[in-house]
Coordinates of C-alpha atoms in Angstrom, one line a residue:
Chain A
M772 CA 165.8 114.2 55.1
Q773 CA 168.7 115.4 57.2
H774 CA 171.7 117.7 56.8
H775 CA 174.7 117.7 59.0
T776 CA 176.2 120.8 60.4
L777 CA 179.4 121.0 62.5
S778 CA 179.0 123.8 65.0
C779 CA 182.2 125.0 66.4
C780 CA 182.7 127.8 68.9
G781 CA 184.1 129.9 66.1
G782 CA 187.8 129.1 66.4
V783 CA 189.9 126.8 64.4
R784 CA 191.5 124.9 67.3
P785 CA 189.6 121.7 68.1
S786 CA 188.8 121.2 71.7
L787 CA 189.0 117.9 73.6
P788 CA 187.6 115.0 71.5
P789 CA 184.2 113.9 72.5
P790 CA 183.9 110.8 74.7
P791 CA 183.2 107.5 72.9
L792 CA 179.6 107.1 71.7
S793 CA 178.4 104.4 74.0
F794 CA 179.7 106.2 77.1
R795 CA 178.0 109.4 76.0
W796 CA 174.6 107.7 75.5
S797 CA 174.6 106.0 78.9
K798 CA 175.8 109.1 80.6
I799 CA 173.2 111.2 79.0
K800 CA 170.5 108.7 79.8
R801 CA 171.5 108.8 83.5
E802 CA 171.7 112.6 83.6
G803 CA 168.5 113.0 81.7
G804 CA 169.9 114.6 78.6
R805 CA 173.1 116.5 79.3
R806 CA 174.6 117.9 76.2
L807 CA 178.2 117.6 74.9
P808 CA 180.4 120.6 75.1
R809 CA 179.2 123.0 72.4
C810 CA 182.4 123.1 70.4
A811 CA 182.3 119.4 69.7
R812 CA 178.6 119.0 68.9
I813 CA 177.6 117.6 65.5
A814 CA 174.0 118.6 64.9
A815 CA 172.0 116.5 62.5
Q816 CA 168.8 118.3 62.2
L817 CA 165.6 116.6 61.2
E818 CA 163.4 118.9 59.3
L819 CA 159.7 119.6 59.4
K820 CA 158.5 118.3 56.0
P821 CA 155.5 120.2 54.6
P822 CA 152.5 118.2 53.4
P823 CA 152.5 117.7 49.6
Y824 CA 149.6 120.1 49.2
S825 CA 148.8 123.6 50.4
L826 CA 147.3 124.0 53.9
S827 CA 143.9 125.2 52.5
S828 CA 143.5 122.6 49.8
L829 CA 141.8 120.0 52.0
E830 CA 138.8 122.3 52.7
P831 CA 136.1 121.8 53.6
H832 CA 137.0 118.3 55.0
M833 CA 140.0 119.5 56.9
S834 CA 140.2 123.2 57.4
R835 CA 143.2 125.4 56.9
E836 CA 143.1 126.3 60.6
T837 CA 143.3 122.7 61.6
L838 CA 146.4 122.2 59.4
E839 CA 148.0 125.4 60.6
Y840 CA 147.7 124.1 64.2
H841 CA 148.2 120.4 63.6
W842 CA 151.1 120.7 61.2
G843 CA 152.3 124.1 62.0
R844 CA 152.4 123.8 65.8
H845 CA 151.9 120.2 67.0
H846 CA 154.0 118.5 64.4
R847 CA 156.6 121.3 64.4
A848 CA 156.9 121.1 68.2
H849 CA 157.7 117.4 68.0
V850 CA 160.4 118.0 65.4
A851 CA 162.0 120.7 67.6
S852 CA 161.8 118.5 70.8
L853 CA 163.2 115.6 68.9
N854 CA 166.2 117.6 67.5
N855 CA 166.8 118.9 71.0
L856 CA 166.8 115.5 72.6
I857 CA 169.0 113.7 70.0
A858 CA 171.6 116.4 69.6
G859 CA 174.9 115.0 70.6
T860 CA 173.7 111.5 71.3
D861 CA 174.1 108.2 69.5
L862 CA 170.8 108.8 67.7
D863 CA 172.1 112.0 66.1
G864 CA 172.5 111.3 62.4
M865 CA 170.3 108.1 62.3
G866 CA 167.4 107.9 60.0
L867 CA 164.0 108.6 61.5
D868 CA 162.8 105.0 61.2
E869 CA 165.8 103.8 63.1
I870 CA 165.4 106.4 65.8
V871 CA 161.8 105.3 66.3
V872 CA 162.7 101.6 66.6
V873 CA 165.7 102.2 68.8
S874 CA 164.0 104.6 71.2
Y875 CA 161.0 102.2 71.5
N876 CA 163.5 100.0 73.2
K877 CA 161.3 96.9 72.8
G878 CA 158.4 98.3 74.8
N879 CA 160.4 100.3 77.4
P880 CA 160.6 103.5 75.5
L881 CA 163.0 106.3 76.1
P882 CA 161.6 109.8 76.7
L883 CA 162.4 110.9 73.2
F884 CA 160.3 108.0 71.7
V885 CA 157.1 110.0 71.8
H886 CA 158.6 112.8 69.8
A887 CA 160.3 110.6 67.2
A888 CA 157.2 108.5 66.7
Q889 CA 154.9 111.5 66.4
V890 CA 157.2 113.1 63.8
W891 CA 157.2 109.8 61.9
N892 CA 153.4 109.3 62.3
H893 CA 152.5 112.8 61.2
D894 CA 154.8 112.7 58.1
F895 CA 153.1 109.4 57.2
F896 CA 149.6 110.9 57.9
W897 CA 150.1 114.0 55.7
Q898 CA 151.2 111.8 52.8
S899 CA 148.3 109.5 53.3
I900 CA 145.8 112.2 52.3
K901 CA 145.3 114.5 49.4
P902 CA 142.8 117.0 48.0
G903 CA 140.2 115.2 46.0
G904 CA 141.0 111.9 47.7
G905 CA 138.7 109.0 48.5
G906 CA 137.2 106.7 46.0
R907 CA 138.2 103.1 45.8
P908 CA 141.6 101.4 45.3
S909 CA 142.4 99.1 42.5
G910 CA 144.9 96.5 41.4
R911 CA 146.9 94.5 43.8
L912 CA 145.8 96.5 46.8
M913 CA 142.1 95.9 46.0
E914 CA 142.8 92.2 45.5
L915 CA 144.5 91.8 48.9
I916 CA 141.8 93.8 50.6
E917 CA 139.2 91.5 49.2
R918 CA 141.2 88.5 50.0
D919 CA 141.9 89.5 53.6
F920 CA 138.7 91.3 54.6
G921 CA 136.1 89.8 52.3
S922 CA 135.2 93.1 50.7
F923 CA 136.3 96.7 50.5
D924 CA 133.4 97.8 52.6
R925 CA 134.2 95.3 55.3
M926 CA 137.7 96.7 55.5
L927 CA 136.3 100.2 55.8
E928 CA 134.0 99.0 58.6
E929 CA 136.9 97.5 60.5
F930 CA 139.0 100.5 60.0
K931 CA 136.3 102.8 61.3
R932 CA 135.7 100.6 64.2
A933 CA 139.4 100.6 65.2
A934 CA 139.5 104.4 64.9
L935 CA 136.3 104.8 67.0
T936 CA 137.3 102.4 69.7
Q937 CA 140.8 103.7 70.3
F938 CA 140.1 105.2 73.7
G939 CA 142.0 108.3 74.5
S940 CA 144.6 109.5 72.0
G941 CA 146.1 107.3 69.3
W942 CA 146.1 106.1 65.7
A943 CA 144.3 103.6 63.5
W944 CA 146.3 101.8 60.8
L945 CA 146.0 99.5 57.8
V946 CA 149.2 97.5 57.7
Y947 CA 150.9 94.8 55.7
K948 CA 152.0 92.1 58.1
A949 CA 154.6 89.6 57.0
N950 CA 154.3 86.1 58.5
R951 CA 157.5 86.0 60.4
L952 CA 158.7 85.9 63.9
D953 CA 161.2 88.6 65.0
V954 CA 163.1 86.1 67.2
G955 CA 166.7 85.2 66.7
N956 CA 167.0 82.4 64.2
A957 CA 163.4 81.5 63.9
V958 CA 162.6 81.0 60.3
N959 CA 159.2 80.4 58.6
P960 CA 159.5 76.9 57.2
C961 CA 156.9 77.5 54.5
P962 CA 157.3 81.1 53.5
S963 CA 154.7 82.2 51.0
E964 CA 153.2 85.5 50.0
K965 CA 149.8 84.1 51.0
G966 CA 151.0 84.1 54.6
N967 CA 151.4 87.9 54.6
K968 CA 148.2 89.7 55.4
L969 CA 146.6 93.1 55.4
V970 CA 145.5 93.9 59.0
V971 CA 143.7 96.8 60.6
L972 CA 145.0 97.8 64.0
K973 CA 145.0 100.7 66.5
S974 CA 147.7 102.0 68.7
P975 CA 147.7 104.4 71.7
N976 CA 149.3 107.8 71.9
A977 CA 152.5 107.7 69.8
V978 CA 153.0 104.0 69.2
N979 CA 153.2 102.9 65.5
P980 CA 153.4 99.5 63.8
I981 CA 157.0 99.8 62.6
V982 CA 158.1 99.0 66.2
W983 CA 156.4 95.6 65.7
D984 CA 158.1 95.2 62.3
Y985 CA 154.9 95.6 60.3
S986 CA 154.7 97.7 57.2
P987 CA 152.1 100.5 57.6
L988 CA 150.0 101.4 54.6
L989 CA 147.5 103.9 55.9
A990 CA 147.1 105.9 59.1
I991 CA 144.4 108.1 60.6
D992 CA 145.2 110.4 63.5
V993 CA 142.5 110.1 66.2
W994 CA 144.1 112.4 68.7
E995 CA 141.4 115.0 69.4
H996 CA 143.5 117.8 68.1
A997 CA 143.2 116.3 64.6
Y998 CA 139.5 116.8 64.4
Y999 CA 138.2 118.9 67.2
L1000 CA 138.2 122.2 65.4
D1001 CA 136.3 120.9 62.4
Y1002 CA 134.1 118.2 63.9
E1003 CA 134.1 118.9 67.6
N1004 CA 133.6 115.7 69.3
R1005 CA 132.1 113.8 66.3
R1006 CA 134.9 111.4 65.7
A1007 CA 132.7 109.2 63.6
D1008 CA 132.0 112.0 61.1
Y1009 CA 135.7 112.8 60.8
V1010 CA 136.6 109.1 60.2
S1011 CA 133.9 108.8 57.5
I1012 CA 134.9 111.9 55.7
F1013 CA 138.6 110.9 55.9
L1014 CA 137.8 107.6 54.2
E1015 CA 135.4 109.1 51.6
K1016 CA 137.1 112.3 50.7
L1017 CA 140.7 112.4 51.8
V1018 CA 142.5 109.1 51.5
S1019 CA 145.0 108.8 48.8
W1020 CA 144.7 105.2 47.6
E1021 CA 147.6 105.7 45.1
V1022 CA 150.0 106.3 48.0
V1023 CA 148.6 103.3 49.9
S1024 CA 149.1 101.2 46.8
D1025 CA 152.7 102.4 46.4
R1026 CA 153.4 101.6 50.0
L1027 CA 151.9 98.1 49.5
D1028 CA 154.3 97.5 46.6
V1029 CA 157.2 98.5 48.7
A1030 CA 156.0 96.4 51.6
I1031 CA 155.6 93.3 49.5
E1032 CA 159.0 93.8 48.0
R1033 CA 160.5 94.2 51.5
A1034 CA 158.8 91.1 52.7
A1035 CA 160.0 89.1 49.7
E1036 CA 163.6 90.3 50.2
R1037 CA 163.5 89.3 53.9
A1038 CA 162.1 85.9 53.1
R1039 CA 165.0 85.4 50.6
E1040 CA 167.5 86.5 53.3
D1041 CA 165.9 84.1 55.8
E1042 CA 166.1 81.3 53.3
T1043 CA 169.8 82.0 52.5
R1044 CA 170.6 82.1 56.2
R1045 CA 168.8 78.8 56.8
Q1046 CA 170.7 77.2 54.0
E1047 CA 174.0 78.5 55.4
D1048 CA 173.1 77.1 58.9
D1049 CA 172.2 73.8 57.4
A1050 CA 175.5 73.6 55.5
A1051 CA 177.4 74.5 58.7
V1052 CA 175.8 71.7 60.6
T1053 CA 176.3 69.0 58.0
H1054 CA 179.9 69.9 57.5
S1055 CA 180.7 70.1 61.1
E1056 CA 183.1 67.5 62.5
A1057 CA 182.0 67.4 66.1
V1058 CA 178.8 65.4 65.6
E1059 CA 179.0 63.3 68.8
M1060 CA 178.9 65.7 71.6
Y1061 CA 177.7 63.9 74.7
L1062 CA 179.5 60.6 75.1
D1063 CA 183.1 61.0 76.3
S1064 CA 183.7 57.4 77.4
D1065 CA 182.5 54.0 76.4
T1066 CA 181.8 52.7 79.9
D1067 CA 178.6 53.1 81.7
D1068 CA 180.1 53.8 85.0
S1069 CA 179.0 57.0 86.6
E1070 CA 181.8 59.4 87.5
A1071 CA 180.2 60.1 90.8
E1072 CA 181.3 56.8 92.3
Chain B
M494 CA 116.8 113.2 83.4
A495 CA 119.3 115.4 85.2
M496 CA 119.3 115.7 89.0
A497 CA 121.4 118.0 91.2
L498 CA 123.1 115.9 93.8
P499 CA 125.1 116.7 96.9
L500 CA 128.9 117.0 96.5
A501 CA 131.5 114.5 95.6
Y502 CA 130.8 111.0 96.8
A503 CA 127.0 110.7 96.6
S504 CA 126.0 107.9 94.2
S505 CA 124.0 108.8 91.2
V506 CA 121.6 105.8 91.4
V507 CA 118.1 106.5 90.4
H508 CA 115.5 103.8 90.2
P509 CA 113.2 104.0 87.3
F510 CA 110.6 102.7 89.6
E511 CA 110.7 106.1 91.4
A512 CA 110.9 108.0 88.2
G513 CA 107.9 106.1 86.9
R514 CA 105.9 107.0 90.0
L515 CA 106.6 110.7 89.7
S516 CA 105.6 111.0 86.0
F517 CA 102.6 108.7 86.1
S518 CA 101.0 110.3 89.1
T519 CA 98.7 112.6 87.1
K520 CA 97.6 110.0 84.5
A521 CA 94.0 108.7 84.3
T522 CA 92.7 105.6 86.1
K523 CA 92.8 103.4 83.0
H524 CA 96.5 103.7 83.1
K525 CA 96.7 102.4 86.6
K526 CA 96.4 98.8 85.5
Q527 CA 99.4 99.4 83.2
I528 CA 101.3 100.8 86.1
Y529 CA 100.4 97.8 88.3
Q530 CA 101.7 95.5 85.6
F531 CA 104.7 97.8 85.2
R532 CA 105.4 97.5 88.9
K533 CA 105.0 93.8 89.1
V534 CA 106.8 92.7 86.0
T535 CA 109.7 95.1 85.7
K536 CA 113.0 94.0 87.1
V537 CA 114.5 96.9 89.1
L538 CA 117.4 98.2 87.2
A539 CA 119.6 100.8 88.7
Y540 CA 121.0 103.2 86.2
Y541 CA 123.1 106.4 86.4
G542 CA 122.0 109.9 85.5
L543 CA 123.8 112.8 84.2
T544 CA 124.4 115.4 86.9
N545 CA 124.5 119.1 86.2
P546 CA 127.5 121.1 86.9
P547 CA 126.9 123.4 89.8
Y548 CA 126.9 126.5 87.7
K549 CA 125.5 127.6 84.3
L550 CA 127.3 126.6 81.2
D551 CA 128.5 130.1 80.5
A552 CA 129.5 130.9 84.1
L553 CA 133.2 130.0 83.5
E554 CA 133.7 132.4 80.7
P555 CA 136.2 133.6 79.5
Y556 CA 138.4 130.8 80.9
M557 CA 136.2 128.0 79.7
S558 CA 133.7 128.9 77.0
R559 CA 130.1 128.0 76.9
R560 CA 130.6 126.0 73.7
T561 CA 133.3 123.9 75.3
L562 CA 131.0 123.1 78.2
E563 CA 128.1 122.4 75.9
L564 CA 130.2 119.8 74.1
H565 CA 132.2 118.5 77.0
W566 CA 129.3 118.1 79.4
G567 CA 126.3 117.9 77.0
N568 CA 127.8 115.5 74.5
I569 CA 130.9 113.8 75.8
H570 CA 129.9 113.4 79.5
R571 CA 126.4 112.5 78.5
G572 CA 127.8 110.1 76.0
Y573 CA 129.7 108.2 78.7
V574 CA 126.6 108.0 80.9
D575 CA 124.5 106.6 78.0
S576 CA 127.2 104.1 77.1
L577 CA 127.5 103.0 80.7
N578 CA 123.8 102.5 81.1
K579 CA 123.7 100.5 77.8
Q580 CA 126.5 98.3 79.0
L581 CA 125.0 97.8 82.4
A582 CA 121.7 96.7 81.0
N583 CA 123.2 93.3 80.2
S584 CA 125.6 93.1 83.0
P585 CA 125.5 91.8 86.6
L586 CA 127.3 94.9 87.8
Y587 CA 124.2 97.1 88.4
G588 CA 123.3 98.3 91.8
C589 CA 126.6 99.7 92.9
T590 CA 127.5 103.2 93.9
M591 CA 129.8 104.9 91.4
E592 CA 132.9 104.3 93.5
E593 CA 132.2 100.6 94.0
L594 CA 131.6 100.3 90.3
I595 CA 134.9 101.9 89.5
K596 CA 136.8 99.7 91.9
T597 CA 135.1 96.6 90.7
T598 CA 135.5 97.2 87.0
F599 CA 139.1 98.3 87.5
N600 CA 139.6 94.7 88.4
N601 CA 143.1 95.3 89.9
G602 CA 144.6 96.6 86.7
N603 CA 142.9 94.3 84.3
P604 CA 139.9 96.6 83.5
L605 CA 136.5 95.3 82.4
P606 CA 134.9 96.9 79.4
E607 CA 132.6 99.0 81.7
Y608 CA 135.6 100.6 83.4
N609 CA 136.3 103.4 81.0
N610 CA 132.7 104.6 80.9
A611 CA 132.2 104.3 84.6
A612 CA 135.4 106.1 85.5
E613 CA 134.9 108.9 83.0
V614 CA 131.4 109.5 84.3
W615 CA 132.8 109.9 87.8
N616 CA 135.8 111.8 86.7
H617 CA 133.7 114.4 84.9
D618 CA 131.3 114.8 87.8
F619 CA 134.3 115.4 90.0
F620 CA 135.9 117.8 87.5
W621 CA 132.8 120.0 87.2
E622 CA 132.7 120.3 91.0
S623 CA 136.4 121.1 91.1
M624 CA 135.7 124.3 89.3
Q625 CA 133.6 127.3 90.1
P626 CA 133.1 130.8 88.6
N627 CA 135.4 133.3 90.3
G628 CA 137.6 130.4 91.5
G629 CA 141.3 130.2 91.7
R630 CA 143.6 132.2 93.8
L631 CA 144.5 130.8 97.2
P632 CA 143.0 128.2 99.5
W633 CA 142.6 129.0 103.2
G634 CA 142.5 127.3 106.6
G635 CA 143.1 123.6 106.9
V636 CA 143.6 123.1 103.2
L637 CA 146.3 125.8 103.0
D638 CA 148.0 124.4 106.1
Q639 CA 148.0 120.9 104.7
I640 CA 149.4 122.1 101.4
E641 CA 152.1 124.1 103.1
K642 CA 152.9 121.1 105.2
D643 CA 153.2 118.7 102.3
F644 CA 154.6 120.9 99.6
G645 CA 156.6 123.5 101.5
S646 CA 154.6 126.4 100.1
F647 CA 151.5 127.1 98.0
S648 CA 153.7 128.3 95.1
N649 CA 155.7 125.0 95.2
F650 CA 152.4 123.1 95.0
R651 CA 151.2 125.3 92.1
D652 CA 154.4 124.9 90.2
E653 CA 154.4 121.2 90.7
F654 CA 150.8 120.9 89.6
V655 CA 151.4 122.9 86.4
H656 CA 154.6 121.0 85.6
S657 CA 152.8 117.7 86.0
A658 CA 150.0 118.8 83.7
M659 CA 152.6 119.9 81.1
M660 CA 154.4 116.6 81.3
L661 CA 151.3 114.5 80.5
F662 CA 151.5 113.0 77.0
G663 CA 148.3 111.9 75.4
S664 CA 144.9 112.0 77.2
G665 CA 144.6 112.0 81.0
W666 CA 144.0 113.9 84.2
V667 CA 146.0 115.6 86.9
W668 CA 144.9 115.2 90.5
L669 CA 145.6 116.6 93.9
V670 CA 145.0 113.6 96.0
L671 CA 145.3 112.7 99.6
K672 CA 147.3 109.5 99.8
T673 CA 145.6 107.4 102.4
N674 CA 148.7 105.3 103.2
E675 CA 151.2 108.1 103.4
R676 CA 148.6 110.5 104.9
R677 CA 149.7 113.4 102.8
L678 CA 148.6 115.4 99.8
S679 CA 150.3 114.6 96.5
I680 CA 150.0 115.4 92.9
V681 CA 149.2 112.5 90.6
R682 CA 149.0 112.3 86.8
T683 CA 146.9 109.5 85.2
S684 CA 146.3 108.4 81.7
N685 CA 143.0 108.1 79.8
A686 CA 140.3 107.2 82.4
L687 CA 142.4 106.1 85.3
C688 CA 141.2 107.5 88.6
P689 CA 143.1 107.5 92.0
L690 CA 140.1 105.9 93.7
V691 CA 141.2 102.6 92.4
W692 CA 144.3 102.8 94.6
G693 CA 142.2 103.8 97.6
D694 CA 143.5 107.4 97.5
I695 CA 141.1 110.3 97.9
P696 CA 141.0 112.9 95.2
I697 CA 140.7 116.5 96.2
I698 CA 140.9 118.4 92.9
S699 CA 141.2 117.3 89.3
L700 CA 142.0 118.8 86.0
D701 CA 140.9 117.3 82.7
M702 CA 143.9 117.2 80.3
W703 CA 142.1 115.4 77.5
E704 CA 142.3 117.7 74.5
H705 CA 138.6 118.1 74.3
A706 CA 138.7 120.0 77.5
Y707 CA 140.7 122.9 76.2
Y708 CA 141.2 122.7 72.4
L709 CA 138.4 125.0 71.4
D710 CA 139.5 127.7 73.8
Y711 CA 143.2 127.3 73.9
K712 CA 144.1 125.1 70.9
D713 CA 147.7 123.9 71.7
D714 CA 148.5 126.5 74.4
V715 CA 148.3 124.0 77.2
S716 CA 150.3 126.1 79.6
K717 CA 147.7 128.9 79.4
Y718 CA 144.9 126.5 80.0
V719 CA 146.5 125.1 83.1
N720 CA 147.5 128.5 84.5
N721 CA 144.0 129.8 84.0
F722 CA 142.6 126.8 85.8
M723 CA 144.9 127.5 88.7
D724 CA 144.3 131.3 88.8
H725 CA 140.6 131.5 87.9
L726 CA 138.7 128.2 88.0
I727 CA 139.8 125.9 90.7
S728 CA 137.3 125.7 93.5
W729 CA 138.9 125.8 96.9
H730 CA 135.5 125.6 98.4
S731 CA 135.0 122.1 97.0
A732 CA 138.5 121.2 98.0
T733 CA 137.8 122.3 101.5
A734 CA 134.6 120.3 101.7
R735 CA 136.3 117.2 100.4
M736 CA 139.2 117.6 102.8
V737 CA 136.8 117.9 105.7
R738 CA 135.1 114.7 104.6
T739 CA 138.5 113.0 104.1
E740 CA 139.4 113.6 107.7
A741 CA 136.7 111.2 108.7
F742 CA 138.7 108.5 106.9
V743 CA 142.3 109.4 107.3
N744 CA 144.1 110.5 110.4
L745 CA 146.1 113.6 109.4
G746 CA 147.6 114.1 112.8
E747 CA 146.9 116.2 115.8
P748 CA 145.5 119.6 115.1
K749 CA 147.6 122.6 116.0
I750 CA 145.9 123.8 119.2
P751 CA 147.4 127.1 120.3
V752 CA 148.7 127.0 123.8
A753 CA 147.3 129.8 125.9

């Protein structure tokens, strides 16, 4: 959620117009984040969203103190840094998802990536849990879990293993992965919903699966600050309690529905594009492209 | 079994053969047959032990609490040692010194599974010895001279070290290393378990920036942790000993001999 404010130096007279966007961005990249003149700055501020429950409602599984620091300080600091770094640049005014993907820069991330991604990740994380969570999922989510992992318990095992073997800081995820290549005009010739799968994966530091074009469904923060106050170094206990007592399977289910819809929509777009390409080829007049003379003599002679 | 070992580069290899002899020496004769069989049949496996920090666990209060050390050393460091030994039980990599093991398992940037455990064991040993009660303040003698030569002044070095620590994202370490090729001191920031030994550089001081090192005491106030380390914990005695040892491997130039 963003709101735009136009900050002016107080007067009515406009100053020099800001330089074109592309110029600004490359200049800022070179100079490591120089800001526009204050009078011309449009500030789109990303806000720190509060979790959908009070900070003490996850006790005793996640203490109020943890939430005060984790949300109130760590998450807040990332929001502030992100706002600072995007102010006056191309990314100002973009949605958070877009900022994350653009700043990931296909694996060569810009400095603001860590802040953008951590804001995204933490928003996602707070919404993935709730007081009185846990239990088992049902409906389509459960069907897909059983289809792709064998059983619900097997999926939990795999998720726990990913969370525990993420060395250093990072996240573990349950994602919905559509069976498509993110390459130019590559199209899946036999698209079907069966090709899309639920997958467990882990990522280091701030990386998240939207940069690989997956649809995340569930995340657990395994940075030490997420559990050190409550569980000290016992990450295994934290992950178990997270899965047994905190996860909101309703939210995960909703996300799955959105993900399936998104995948279906994109498969339809791919199909339309493929049909258009086919039509363009068959109607084209320049079919013979290589022979420009009937003789076999080489032009080199 | 914890053993106090000499500083820095000593390997922590202990043969169970030796350990066996020490503990069985007072048993009755009927056990001697078992020992004989034990000696004949057992393949000699080198394993690594958990070394004690050279001070009590509450000696670094109030800058690093006893509880932090109990967890950091007693659980986390010990956990790495145990995991490493378990991995090495089925691996051809036993019998190395710690440094050899780290370099081998680093595998030129394509680390083997044992790397993280081996490196973290070494890193933590090095870290405990990089600190002391009543530490901090200024170095002296050769170390101070070298710092002033390579950074301009001690306060430049200090600022750069603190800045480097604050810039680290995720888990990792900050090191004062002597770069063997450039023959000068430098500050290096590494992620996760990466250790400058793998590049042939010689670490002089390290600071653990994994959150488990400071979260209980400082929570998210990283700057306070790093500044307290610089002002009250860093052991210039260790740094001096390591620099002296380093000079056997790296030519740091002619000493300044005063002309009479």
